[in-house]
mmCIF file of N, CA, C and O in Angstrom:
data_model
loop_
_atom_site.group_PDB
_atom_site.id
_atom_site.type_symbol
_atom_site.label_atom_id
_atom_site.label_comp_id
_atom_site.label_asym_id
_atom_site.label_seq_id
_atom_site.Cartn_x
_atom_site.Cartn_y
_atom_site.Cartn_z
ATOM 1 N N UNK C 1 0.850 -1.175 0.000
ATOM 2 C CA UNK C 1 0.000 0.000 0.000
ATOM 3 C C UNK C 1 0.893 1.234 0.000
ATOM 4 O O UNK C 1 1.860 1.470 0.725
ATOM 5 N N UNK C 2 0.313 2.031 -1.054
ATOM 6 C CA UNK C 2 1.372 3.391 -0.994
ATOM 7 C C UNK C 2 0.477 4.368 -0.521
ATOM 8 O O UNK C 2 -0.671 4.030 -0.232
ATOM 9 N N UNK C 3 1.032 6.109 -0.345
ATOM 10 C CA UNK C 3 0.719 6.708 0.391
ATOM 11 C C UNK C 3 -0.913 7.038 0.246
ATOM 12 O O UNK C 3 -1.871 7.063 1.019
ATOM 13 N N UNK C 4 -0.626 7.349 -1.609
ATOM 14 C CA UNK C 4 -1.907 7.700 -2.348
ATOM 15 C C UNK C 4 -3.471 6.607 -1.199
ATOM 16 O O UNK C 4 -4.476 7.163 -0.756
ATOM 17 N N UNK C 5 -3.164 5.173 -1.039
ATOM 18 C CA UNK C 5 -4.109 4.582 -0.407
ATOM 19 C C UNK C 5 -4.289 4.904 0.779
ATOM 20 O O UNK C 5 -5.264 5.299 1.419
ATOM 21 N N UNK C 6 -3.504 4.746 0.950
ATOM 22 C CA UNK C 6 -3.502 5.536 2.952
ATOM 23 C C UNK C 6 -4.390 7.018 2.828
ATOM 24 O O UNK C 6 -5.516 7.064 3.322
ATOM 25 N N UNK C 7 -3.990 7.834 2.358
ATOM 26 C CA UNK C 7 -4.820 8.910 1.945
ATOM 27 C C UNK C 7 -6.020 8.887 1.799
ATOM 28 O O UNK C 7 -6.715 9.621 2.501
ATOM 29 N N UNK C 8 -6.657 7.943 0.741
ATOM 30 C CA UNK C 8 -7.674 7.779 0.388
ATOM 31 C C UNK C 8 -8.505 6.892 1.237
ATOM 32 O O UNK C 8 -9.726 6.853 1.083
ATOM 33 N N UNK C 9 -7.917 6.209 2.089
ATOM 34 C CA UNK C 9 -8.589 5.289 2.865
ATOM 35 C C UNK C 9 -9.056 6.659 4.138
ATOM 36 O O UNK C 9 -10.068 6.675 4.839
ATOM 37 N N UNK C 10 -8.081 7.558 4.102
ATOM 38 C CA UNK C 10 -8.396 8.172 5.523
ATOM 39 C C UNK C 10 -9.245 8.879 5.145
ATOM 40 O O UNK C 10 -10.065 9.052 6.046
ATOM 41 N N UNK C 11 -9.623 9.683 3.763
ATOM 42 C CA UNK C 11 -10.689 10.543 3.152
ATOM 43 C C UNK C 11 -11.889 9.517 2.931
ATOM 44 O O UNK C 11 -12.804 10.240 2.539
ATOM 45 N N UNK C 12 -12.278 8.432 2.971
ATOM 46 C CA UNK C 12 -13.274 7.618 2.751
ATOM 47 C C UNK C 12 -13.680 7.569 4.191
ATOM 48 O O UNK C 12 -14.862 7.693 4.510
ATOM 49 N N UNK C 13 -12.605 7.369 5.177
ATOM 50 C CA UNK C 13 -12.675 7.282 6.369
ATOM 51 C C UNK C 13 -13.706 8.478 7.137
ATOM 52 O O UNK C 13 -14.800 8.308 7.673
ATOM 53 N N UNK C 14 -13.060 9.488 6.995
ATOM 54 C CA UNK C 14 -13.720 10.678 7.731
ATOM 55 C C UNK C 14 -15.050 10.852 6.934
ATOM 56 O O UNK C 14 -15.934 11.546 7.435
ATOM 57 N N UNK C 15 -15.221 10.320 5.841
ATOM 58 C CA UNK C 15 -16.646 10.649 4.946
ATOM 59 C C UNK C 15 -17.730 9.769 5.993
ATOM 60 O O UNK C 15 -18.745 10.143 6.579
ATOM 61 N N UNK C 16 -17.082 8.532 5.948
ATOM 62 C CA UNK C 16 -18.217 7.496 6.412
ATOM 63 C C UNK C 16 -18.372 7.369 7.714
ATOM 64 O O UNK C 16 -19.209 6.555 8.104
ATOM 65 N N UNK C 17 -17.524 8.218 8.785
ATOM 66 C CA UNK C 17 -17.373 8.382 10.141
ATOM 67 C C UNK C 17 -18.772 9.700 10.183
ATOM 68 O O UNK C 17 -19.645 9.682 11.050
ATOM 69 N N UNK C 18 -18.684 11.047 8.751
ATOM 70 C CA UNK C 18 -19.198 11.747 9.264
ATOM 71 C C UNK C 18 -20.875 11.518 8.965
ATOM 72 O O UNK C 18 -21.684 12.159 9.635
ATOM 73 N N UNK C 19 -21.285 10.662 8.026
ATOM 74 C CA UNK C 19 -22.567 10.378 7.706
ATOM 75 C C UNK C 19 -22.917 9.458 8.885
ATOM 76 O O UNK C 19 -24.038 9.493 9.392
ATOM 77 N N UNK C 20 -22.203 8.850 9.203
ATOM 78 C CA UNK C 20 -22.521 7.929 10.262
ATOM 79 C C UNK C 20 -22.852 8.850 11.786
ATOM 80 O O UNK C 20 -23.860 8.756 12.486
ATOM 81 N N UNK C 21 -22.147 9.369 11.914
ATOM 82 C CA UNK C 21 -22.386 10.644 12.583
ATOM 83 C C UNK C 21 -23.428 11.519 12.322
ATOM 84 O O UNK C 21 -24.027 12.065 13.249
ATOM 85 N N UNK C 22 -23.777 11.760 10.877
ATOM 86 C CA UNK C 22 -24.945 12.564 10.743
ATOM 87 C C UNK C 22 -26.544 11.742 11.016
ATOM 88 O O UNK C 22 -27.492 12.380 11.474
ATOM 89 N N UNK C 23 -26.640 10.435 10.703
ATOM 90 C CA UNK C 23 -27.738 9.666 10.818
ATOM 91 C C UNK C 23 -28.090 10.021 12.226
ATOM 92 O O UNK C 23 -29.188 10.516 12.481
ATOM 93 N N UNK C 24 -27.221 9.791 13.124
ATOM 94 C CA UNK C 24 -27.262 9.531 14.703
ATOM 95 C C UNK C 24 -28.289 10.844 15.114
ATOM 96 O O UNK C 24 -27.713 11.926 15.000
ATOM 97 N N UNK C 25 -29.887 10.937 15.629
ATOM 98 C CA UNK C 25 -30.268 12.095 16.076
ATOM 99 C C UNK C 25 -29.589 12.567 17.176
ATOM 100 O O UNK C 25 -28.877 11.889 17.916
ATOM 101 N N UNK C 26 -29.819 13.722 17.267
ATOM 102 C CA UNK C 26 -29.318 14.017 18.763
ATOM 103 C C UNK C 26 -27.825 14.871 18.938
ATOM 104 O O UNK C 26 -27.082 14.747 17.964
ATOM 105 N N UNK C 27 -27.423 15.529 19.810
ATOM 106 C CA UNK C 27 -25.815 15.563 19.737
ATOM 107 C C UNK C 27 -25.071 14.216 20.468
ATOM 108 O O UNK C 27 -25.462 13.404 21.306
ATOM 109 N N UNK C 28 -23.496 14.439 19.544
ATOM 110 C CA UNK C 28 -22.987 13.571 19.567
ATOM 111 C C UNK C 28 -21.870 13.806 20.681
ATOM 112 O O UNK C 28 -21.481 14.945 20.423
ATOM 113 N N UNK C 29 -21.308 13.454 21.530
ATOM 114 C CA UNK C 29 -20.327 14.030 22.450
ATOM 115 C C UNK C 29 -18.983 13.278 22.396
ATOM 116 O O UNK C 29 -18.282 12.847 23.312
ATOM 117 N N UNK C 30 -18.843 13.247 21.200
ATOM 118 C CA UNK C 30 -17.135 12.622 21.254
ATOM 119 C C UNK C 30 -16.645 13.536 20.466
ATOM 120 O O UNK C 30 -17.170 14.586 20.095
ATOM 121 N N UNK C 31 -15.419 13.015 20.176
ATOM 122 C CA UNK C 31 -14.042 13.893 19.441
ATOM 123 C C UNK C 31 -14.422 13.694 18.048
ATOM 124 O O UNK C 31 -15.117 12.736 17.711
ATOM 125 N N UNK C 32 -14.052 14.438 17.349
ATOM 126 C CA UNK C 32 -13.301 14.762 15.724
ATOM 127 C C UNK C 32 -13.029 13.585 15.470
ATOM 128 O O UNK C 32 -13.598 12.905 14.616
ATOM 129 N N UNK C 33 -12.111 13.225 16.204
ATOM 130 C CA UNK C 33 -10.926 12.035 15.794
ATOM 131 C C UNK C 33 -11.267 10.620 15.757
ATOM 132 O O UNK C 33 -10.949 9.879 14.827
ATOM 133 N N UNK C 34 -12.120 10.152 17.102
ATOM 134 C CA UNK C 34 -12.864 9.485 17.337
ATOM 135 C C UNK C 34 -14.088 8.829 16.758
ATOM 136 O O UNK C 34 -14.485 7.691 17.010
ATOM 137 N N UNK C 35 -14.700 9.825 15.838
ATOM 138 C CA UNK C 35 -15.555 9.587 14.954
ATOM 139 C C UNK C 35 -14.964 9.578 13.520
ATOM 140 O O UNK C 35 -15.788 9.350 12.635
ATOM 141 N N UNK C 36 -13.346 9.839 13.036
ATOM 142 C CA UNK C 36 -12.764 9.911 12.172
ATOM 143 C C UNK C 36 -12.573 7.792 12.149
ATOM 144 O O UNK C 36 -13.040 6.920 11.416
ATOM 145 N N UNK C 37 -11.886 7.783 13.059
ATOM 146 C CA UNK C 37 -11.282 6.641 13.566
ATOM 147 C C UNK C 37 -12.317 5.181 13.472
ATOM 148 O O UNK C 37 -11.932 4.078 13.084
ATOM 149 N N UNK C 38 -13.925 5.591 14.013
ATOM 150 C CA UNK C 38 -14.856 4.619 13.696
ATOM 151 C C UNK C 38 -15.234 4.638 12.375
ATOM 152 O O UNK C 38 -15.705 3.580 11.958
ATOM 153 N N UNK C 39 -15.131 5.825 11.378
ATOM 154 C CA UNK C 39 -15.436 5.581 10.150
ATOM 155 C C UNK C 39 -14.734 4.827 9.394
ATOM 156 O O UNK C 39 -15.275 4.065 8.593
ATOM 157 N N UNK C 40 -13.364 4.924 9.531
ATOM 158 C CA UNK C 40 -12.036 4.295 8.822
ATOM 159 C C UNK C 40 -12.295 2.870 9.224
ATOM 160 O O UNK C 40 -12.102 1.993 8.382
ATOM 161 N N UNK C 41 -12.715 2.551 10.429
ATOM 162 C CA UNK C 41 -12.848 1.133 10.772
ATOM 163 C C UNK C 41 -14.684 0.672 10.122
ATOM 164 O O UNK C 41 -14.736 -0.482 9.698
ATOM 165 N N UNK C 42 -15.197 0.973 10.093
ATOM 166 C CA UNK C 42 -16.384 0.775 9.608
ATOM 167 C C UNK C 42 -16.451 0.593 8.299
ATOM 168 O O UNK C 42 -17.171 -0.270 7.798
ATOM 169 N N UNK C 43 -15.513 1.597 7.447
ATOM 170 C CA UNK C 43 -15.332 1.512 6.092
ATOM 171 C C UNK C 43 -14.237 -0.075 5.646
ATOM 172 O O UNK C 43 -14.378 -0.582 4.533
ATOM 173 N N UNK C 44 -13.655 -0.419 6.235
ATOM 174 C CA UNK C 44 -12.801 -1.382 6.894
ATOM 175 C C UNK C 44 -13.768 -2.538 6.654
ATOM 176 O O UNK C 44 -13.974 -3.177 5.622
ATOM 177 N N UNK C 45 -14.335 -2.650 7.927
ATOM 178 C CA UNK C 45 -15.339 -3.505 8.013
ATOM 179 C C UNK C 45 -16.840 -3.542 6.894
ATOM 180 O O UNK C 45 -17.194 -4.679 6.583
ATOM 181 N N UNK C 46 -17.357 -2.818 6.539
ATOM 182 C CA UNK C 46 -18.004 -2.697 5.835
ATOM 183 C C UNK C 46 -17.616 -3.364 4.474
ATOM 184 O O UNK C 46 -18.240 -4.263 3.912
ATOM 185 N N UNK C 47 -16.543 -2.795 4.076
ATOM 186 C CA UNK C 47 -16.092 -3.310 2.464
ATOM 187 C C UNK C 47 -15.866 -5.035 2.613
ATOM 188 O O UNK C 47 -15.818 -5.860 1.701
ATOM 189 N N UNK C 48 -15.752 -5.244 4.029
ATOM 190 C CA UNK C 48 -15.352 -6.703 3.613
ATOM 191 C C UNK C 48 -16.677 -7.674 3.814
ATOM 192 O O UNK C 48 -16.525 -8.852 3.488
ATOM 193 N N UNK C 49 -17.700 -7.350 4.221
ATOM 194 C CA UNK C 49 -18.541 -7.764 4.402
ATOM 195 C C UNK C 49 -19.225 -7.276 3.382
ATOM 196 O O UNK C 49 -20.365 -7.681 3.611
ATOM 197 N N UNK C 50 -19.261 -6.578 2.264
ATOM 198 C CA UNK C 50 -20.029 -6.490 1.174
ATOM 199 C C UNK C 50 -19.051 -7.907 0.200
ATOM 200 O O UNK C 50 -19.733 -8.782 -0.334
ATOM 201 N N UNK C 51 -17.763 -7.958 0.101
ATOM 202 C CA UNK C 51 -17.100 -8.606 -0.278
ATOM 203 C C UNK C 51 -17.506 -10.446 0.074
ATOM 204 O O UNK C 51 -17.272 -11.498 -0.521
ATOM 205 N N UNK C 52 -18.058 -10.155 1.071
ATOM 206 C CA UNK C 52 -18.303 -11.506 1.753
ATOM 207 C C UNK C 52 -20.045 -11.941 0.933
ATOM 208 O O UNK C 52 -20.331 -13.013 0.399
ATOM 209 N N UNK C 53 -20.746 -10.987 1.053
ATOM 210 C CA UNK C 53 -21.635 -11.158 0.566
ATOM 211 C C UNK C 53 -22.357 -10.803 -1.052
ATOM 212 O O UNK C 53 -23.508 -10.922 -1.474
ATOM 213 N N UNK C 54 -21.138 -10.346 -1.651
ATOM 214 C CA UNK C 54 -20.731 -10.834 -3.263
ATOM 215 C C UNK C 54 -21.222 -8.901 -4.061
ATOM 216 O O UNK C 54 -21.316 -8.551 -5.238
ATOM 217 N N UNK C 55 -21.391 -8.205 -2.926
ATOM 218 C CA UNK C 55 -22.080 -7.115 -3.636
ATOM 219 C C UNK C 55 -21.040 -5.514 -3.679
ATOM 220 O O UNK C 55 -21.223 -4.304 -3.818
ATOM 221 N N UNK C 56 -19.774 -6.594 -3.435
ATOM 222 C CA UNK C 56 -18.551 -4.816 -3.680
ATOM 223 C C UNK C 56 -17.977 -4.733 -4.885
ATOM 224 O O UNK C 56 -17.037 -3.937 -4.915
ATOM 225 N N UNK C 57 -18.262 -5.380 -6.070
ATOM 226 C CA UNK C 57 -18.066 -5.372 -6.981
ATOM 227 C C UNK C 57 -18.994 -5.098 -7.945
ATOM 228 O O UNK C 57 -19.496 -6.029 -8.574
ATOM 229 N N UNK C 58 -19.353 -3.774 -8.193
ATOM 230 C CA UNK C 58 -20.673 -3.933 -9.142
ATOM 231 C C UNK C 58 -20.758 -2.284 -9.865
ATOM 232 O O UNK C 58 -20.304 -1.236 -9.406
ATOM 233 N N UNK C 59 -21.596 -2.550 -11.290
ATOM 234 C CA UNK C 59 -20.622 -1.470 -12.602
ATOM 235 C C UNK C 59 -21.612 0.243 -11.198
ATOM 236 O O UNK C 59 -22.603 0.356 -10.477
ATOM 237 N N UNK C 60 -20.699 0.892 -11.542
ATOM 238 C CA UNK C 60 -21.091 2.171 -11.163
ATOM 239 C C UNK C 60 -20.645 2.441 -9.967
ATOM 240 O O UNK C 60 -19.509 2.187 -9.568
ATOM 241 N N UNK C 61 -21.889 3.190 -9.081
ATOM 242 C CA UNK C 61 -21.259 3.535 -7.285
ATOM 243 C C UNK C 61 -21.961 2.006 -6.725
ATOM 244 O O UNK C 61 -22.759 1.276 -7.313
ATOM 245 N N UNK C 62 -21.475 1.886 -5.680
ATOM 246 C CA UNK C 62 -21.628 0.209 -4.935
ATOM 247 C C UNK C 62 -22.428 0.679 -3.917
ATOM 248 O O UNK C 62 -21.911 0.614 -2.802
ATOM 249 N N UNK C 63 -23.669 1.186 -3.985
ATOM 250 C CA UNK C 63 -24.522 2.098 -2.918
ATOM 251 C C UNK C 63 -24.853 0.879 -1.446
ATOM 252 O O UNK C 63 -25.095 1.278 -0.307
ATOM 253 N N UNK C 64 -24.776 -0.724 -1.882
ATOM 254 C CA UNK C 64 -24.705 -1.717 -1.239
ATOM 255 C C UNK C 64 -23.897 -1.032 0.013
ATOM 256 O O UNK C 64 -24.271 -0.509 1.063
ATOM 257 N N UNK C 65 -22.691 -1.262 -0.547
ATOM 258 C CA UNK C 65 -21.689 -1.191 0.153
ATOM 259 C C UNK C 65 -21.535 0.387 0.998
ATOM 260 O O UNK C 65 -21.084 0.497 2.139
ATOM 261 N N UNK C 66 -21.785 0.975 0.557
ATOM 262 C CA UNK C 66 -21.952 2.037 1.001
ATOM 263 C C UNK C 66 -22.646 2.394 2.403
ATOM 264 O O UNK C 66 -22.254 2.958 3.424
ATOM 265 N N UNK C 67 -24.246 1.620 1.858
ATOM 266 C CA UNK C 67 -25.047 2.016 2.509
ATOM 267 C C UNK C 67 -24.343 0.728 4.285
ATOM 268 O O UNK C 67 -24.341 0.961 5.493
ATOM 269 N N UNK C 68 -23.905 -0.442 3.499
ATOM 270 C CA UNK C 68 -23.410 -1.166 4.782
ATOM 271 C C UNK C 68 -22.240 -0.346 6.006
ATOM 272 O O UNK C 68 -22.099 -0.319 7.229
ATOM 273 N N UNK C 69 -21.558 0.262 4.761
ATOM 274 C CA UNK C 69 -20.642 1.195 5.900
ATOM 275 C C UNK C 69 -20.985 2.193 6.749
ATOM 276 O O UNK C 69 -20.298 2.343 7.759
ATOM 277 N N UNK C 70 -22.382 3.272 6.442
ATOM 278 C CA UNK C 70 -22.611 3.990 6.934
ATOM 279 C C UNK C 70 -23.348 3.823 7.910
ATOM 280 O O UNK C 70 -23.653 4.663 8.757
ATOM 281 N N UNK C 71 -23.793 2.314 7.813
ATOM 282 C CA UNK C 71 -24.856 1.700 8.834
ATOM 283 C C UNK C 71 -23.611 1.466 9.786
ATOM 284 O O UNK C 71 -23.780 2.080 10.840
ATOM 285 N N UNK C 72 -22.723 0.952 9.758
ATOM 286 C CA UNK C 72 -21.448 0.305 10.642
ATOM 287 C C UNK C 72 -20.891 1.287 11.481
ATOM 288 O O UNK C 72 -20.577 1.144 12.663
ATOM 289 N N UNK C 73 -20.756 2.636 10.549
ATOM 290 C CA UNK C 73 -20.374 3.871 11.127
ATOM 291 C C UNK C 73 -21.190 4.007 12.185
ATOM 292 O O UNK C 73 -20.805 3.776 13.331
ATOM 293 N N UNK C 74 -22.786 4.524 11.795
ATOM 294 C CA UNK C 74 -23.464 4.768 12.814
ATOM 295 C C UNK C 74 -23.747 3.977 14.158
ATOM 296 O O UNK C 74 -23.818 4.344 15.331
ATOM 297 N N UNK C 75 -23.877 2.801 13.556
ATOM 298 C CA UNK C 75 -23.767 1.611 15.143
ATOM 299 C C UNK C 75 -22.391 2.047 15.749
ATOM 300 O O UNK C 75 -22.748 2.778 16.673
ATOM 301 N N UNK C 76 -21.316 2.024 15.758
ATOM 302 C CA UNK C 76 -20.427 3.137 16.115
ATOM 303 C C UNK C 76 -20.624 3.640 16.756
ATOM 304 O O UNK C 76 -20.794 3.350 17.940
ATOM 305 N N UNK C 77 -20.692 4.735 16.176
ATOM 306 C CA UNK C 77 -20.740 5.985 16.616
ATOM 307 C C UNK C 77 -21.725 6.101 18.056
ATOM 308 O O UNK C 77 -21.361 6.756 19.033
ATOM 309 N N UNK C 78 -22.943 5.395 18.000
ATOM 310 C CA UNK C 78 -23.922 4.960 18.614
ATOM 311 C C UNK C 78 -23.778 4.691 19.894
ATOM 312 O O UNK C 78 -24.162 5.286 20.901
ATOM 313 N N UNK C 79 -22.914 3.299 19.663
ATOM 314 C CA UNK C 79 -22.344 2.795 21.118
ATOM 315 C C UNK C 79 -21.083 3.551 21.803
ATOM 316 O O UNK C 79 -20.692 3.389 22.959
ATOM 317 N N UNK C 80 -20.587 4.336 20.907
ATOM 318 C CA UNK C 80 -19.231 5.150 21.517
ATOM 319 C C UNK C 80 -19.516 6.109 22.365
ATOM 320 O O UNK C 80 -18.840 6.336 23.368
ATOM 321 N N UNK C 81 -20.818 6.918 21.938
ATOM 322 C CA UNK C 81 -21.659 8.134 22.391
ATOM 323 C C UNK C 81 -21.867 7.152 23.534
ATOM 324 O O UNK C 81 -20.822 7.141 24.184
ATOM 325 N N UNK C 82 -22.765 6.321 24.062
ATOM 326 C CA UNK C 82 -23.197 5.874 24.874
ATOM 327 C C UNK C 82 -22.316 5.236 26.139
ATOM 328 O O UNK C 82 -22.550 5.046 27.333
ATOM 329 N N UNK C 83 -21.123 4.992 25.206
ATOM 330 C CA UNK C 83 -20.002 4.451 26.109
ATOM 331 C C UNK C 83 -19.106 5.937 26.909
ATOM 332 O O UNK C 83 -18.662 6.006 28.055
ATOM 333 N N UNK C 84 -19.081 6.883 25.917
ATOM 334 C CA UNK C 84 -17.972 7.711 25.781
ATOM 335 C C UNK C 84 -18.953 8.716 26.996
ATOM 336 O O UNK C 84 -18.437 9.043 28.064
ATOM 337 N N UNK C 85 -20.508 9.149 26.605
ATOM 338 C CA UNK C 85 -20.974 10.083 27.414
ATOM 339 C C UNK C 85 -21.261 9.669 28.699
ATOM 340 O O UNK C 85 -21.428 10.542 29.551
ATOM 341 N N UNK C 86 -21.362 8.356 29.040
ATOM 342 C CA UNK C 86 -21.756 7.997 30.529
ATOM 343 C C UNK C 86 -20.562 7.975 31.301
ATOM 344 O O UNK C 86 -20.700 7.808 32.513
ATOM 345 N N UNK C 87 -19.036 8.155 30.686
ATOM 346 C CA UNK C 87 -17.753 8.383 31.605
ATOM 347 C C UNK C 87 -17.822 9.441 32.007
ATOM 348 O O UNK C 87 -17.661 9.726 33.194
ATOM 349 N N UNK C 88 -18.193 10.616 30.686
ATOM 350 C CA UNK C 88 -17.904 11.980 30.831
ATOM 351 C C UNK C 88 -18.390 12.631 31.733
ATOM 352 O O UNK C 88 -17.740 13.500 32.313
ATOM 353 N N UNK C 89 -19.785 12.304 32.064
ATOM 354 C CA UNK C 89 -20.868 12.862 33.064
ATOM 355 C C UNK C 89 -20.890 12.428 34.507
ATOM 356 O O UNK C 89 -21.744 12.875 35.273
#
């Protein structure tokens, strides 16, 4: 993997951290980074489980896959808020 991917993984990353973030009603009480960090892993996880289930390969945008990551994001994000705000308080 060269830098160009790393890059692009971290810009896919913060995309699908922030929709995942946007689904979530409510405010969210974690970090920037934190929600950067669950997207990159969601996008992670997501792609391979579209892969698993035969639908990350397909002509155009892969809205499948997409839509699996942003769901992954938000469960995320979800339980982090819930984990992250009951320390804080």
């Amino acid at each position: 993997m060269d830098i160009t991917g790393i890059i692009s993984g971290l810009i896919i990353g913060i995309v699908i951290g922030a929709l995942g973030r946007l689904v979530i009603p409510g405010r969210q009480r974690i970090p920037i980074w934190l929600t950067i960090v669950i997207g990159v892993v969601a996008a992670l996880i997501g792609t391979a489980i579209a892969a698993w289930a035969g639908v990350a390969d397909t002509a155009g945008i892969d809205w499948i896959e997409l839509a699996i990551q942003v769901a992954l994001a938000a469960l995320g994000v979800s339980l982090t808020v819930g984990m992250y705000g009951r320390r804080r308080e």
